[in-house]
Amino acid sequence: VSKFTVVEKFLSLEGEAAYTNRPTVYVRLAKCNFKCAGFNNPARLRETTGYAKLEFSPKDVGVIWEVPTITRGCDSQYATNPEFKHLWIEETAEQVLQGVLDLLPGQQWQHPETGLNYIFSITGGEPLMHWKVLPELLSHPFMGGCKHIIFETNGAVPAKAPFYQAVSDWVSAEPGRLWTWSVSPKLSSSGESYKAAIKPDIVVGMASVPGTEIYLKYVISGTDDEFNEVVRATSDLGNYPVWIMPMACTDDQQREIDQHVARECLSRGYNFSYRTQNALWGNGVGT
Ligand code: SF4
């Protein structure tokens, strides 16, 4: 039986883009193909490993919920940097889904009284690092009743046909299912190169899975250069709906630029996405 490297599972409100504020249960899988050390890091402070410099030592953290809020680079560095490996756990698909169900009222995908469908978000890190084992999760009986999966990806990991087939099979296994590719392509300001981050073939592969929808979610501080890159990347990737989100690990960082980014979205013709998890919960672990 295959194992997933799991960072955390939690129940929260979807914080970003098209399904903001919907009750959502998350599994955060470990590892990523990128480091994104450029986010919120104007002084470009990096560890020798290439990750953005932390204000604490990972080895001093004993349990995942005690990870301090990360203030520069990738805000989920605790899911990507191997120095946090001692906080990660190996679980089978069944253990992952049992943990997810245990977080839901009545341990079911629909609320026992209101019937509300809880969204299942598979996030990371980069969940496509697990594409070979994800089919086991999607076909597991504990998925019964789950109607909506949001798959949070940077859109730059080449998965192969069996994964896309498993997504298509998941969608068609029950009526009323929806799979959302929430693709967050990384712009140069993340510290990753355009060539490595903007992968039209991969995004087209996702968009062509029957029964799925896709949107692009860019993280920007609000400069003209970034908006120009959004235009270029969106044209290269295929003109899907676009959401723009302020670059911010913390709520303070978001508040500094949120109005500027929002105004730019209004005039340039993009959907704006707040990071609700920053404003509402302070963007700590488990939100
Ligand atoms: S792609 Fe996402 S998870 Fe990976 S390092 Fe960048 S921000 Fe973090």
XYZ file of N, CA and C and ligand atoms in Angstrom, residues 32 34-36 39 74 76 80 124-126 154 186, ligand 1:
47
model
N 7.659 20.125 -2.588
C 7.350 20.990 -3.721
C 8.547 21.018 -4.655
N 9.341 23.704 -6.199
C 9.869 25.072 -6.138
C 10.211 25.458 -4.701
N 10.803 26.672 -4.572
C 11.106 27.209 -3.238
C 10.449 28.563 -3.018
N 10.253 29.319 -4.092
C 9.582 30.631 -4.032
C 10.161 31.530 -2.932
N 9.118 35.585 -2.586
C 7.884 36.174 -2.052
C 8.176 36.966 -0.772
N 7.868 31.289 0.722
C 6.631 30.492 0.649
C 6.013 30.432 2.038
N 3.990 28.437 3.200
C 3.897 27.064 3.729
C 5.245 26.348 3.602
N 7.371 22.355 2.599
C 8.228 22.147 1.425
C 9.696 21.909 1.782
N -0.750 21.869 -0.716
C 0.622 21.520 -0.362
C 1.338 22.733 0.198
N 2.604 22.745 0.011
C 3.444 22.049 -0.941
C 2.797 21.970 -2.326
N 3.278 21.001 -3.049
C 2.748 20.772 -4.394
C 2.186 19.353 -4.445
N 0.811 24.323 -8.598
C 1.521 25.387 -9.315
C 1.537 25.123 -10.820
N 3.676 30.411 -11.004
C 4.593 31.289 -10.280
C 5.252 32.285 -11.232
S 4.919 26.619 -5.487
Fe 3.590 27.072 -3.725
S 4.082 25.498 -2.172
Fe 5.729 25.488 -3.703
S 7.285 26.820 -2.835
Fe 6.011 28.071 -4.201
S 4.419 28.966 -2.886
Fe 5.368 27.261 -1.743
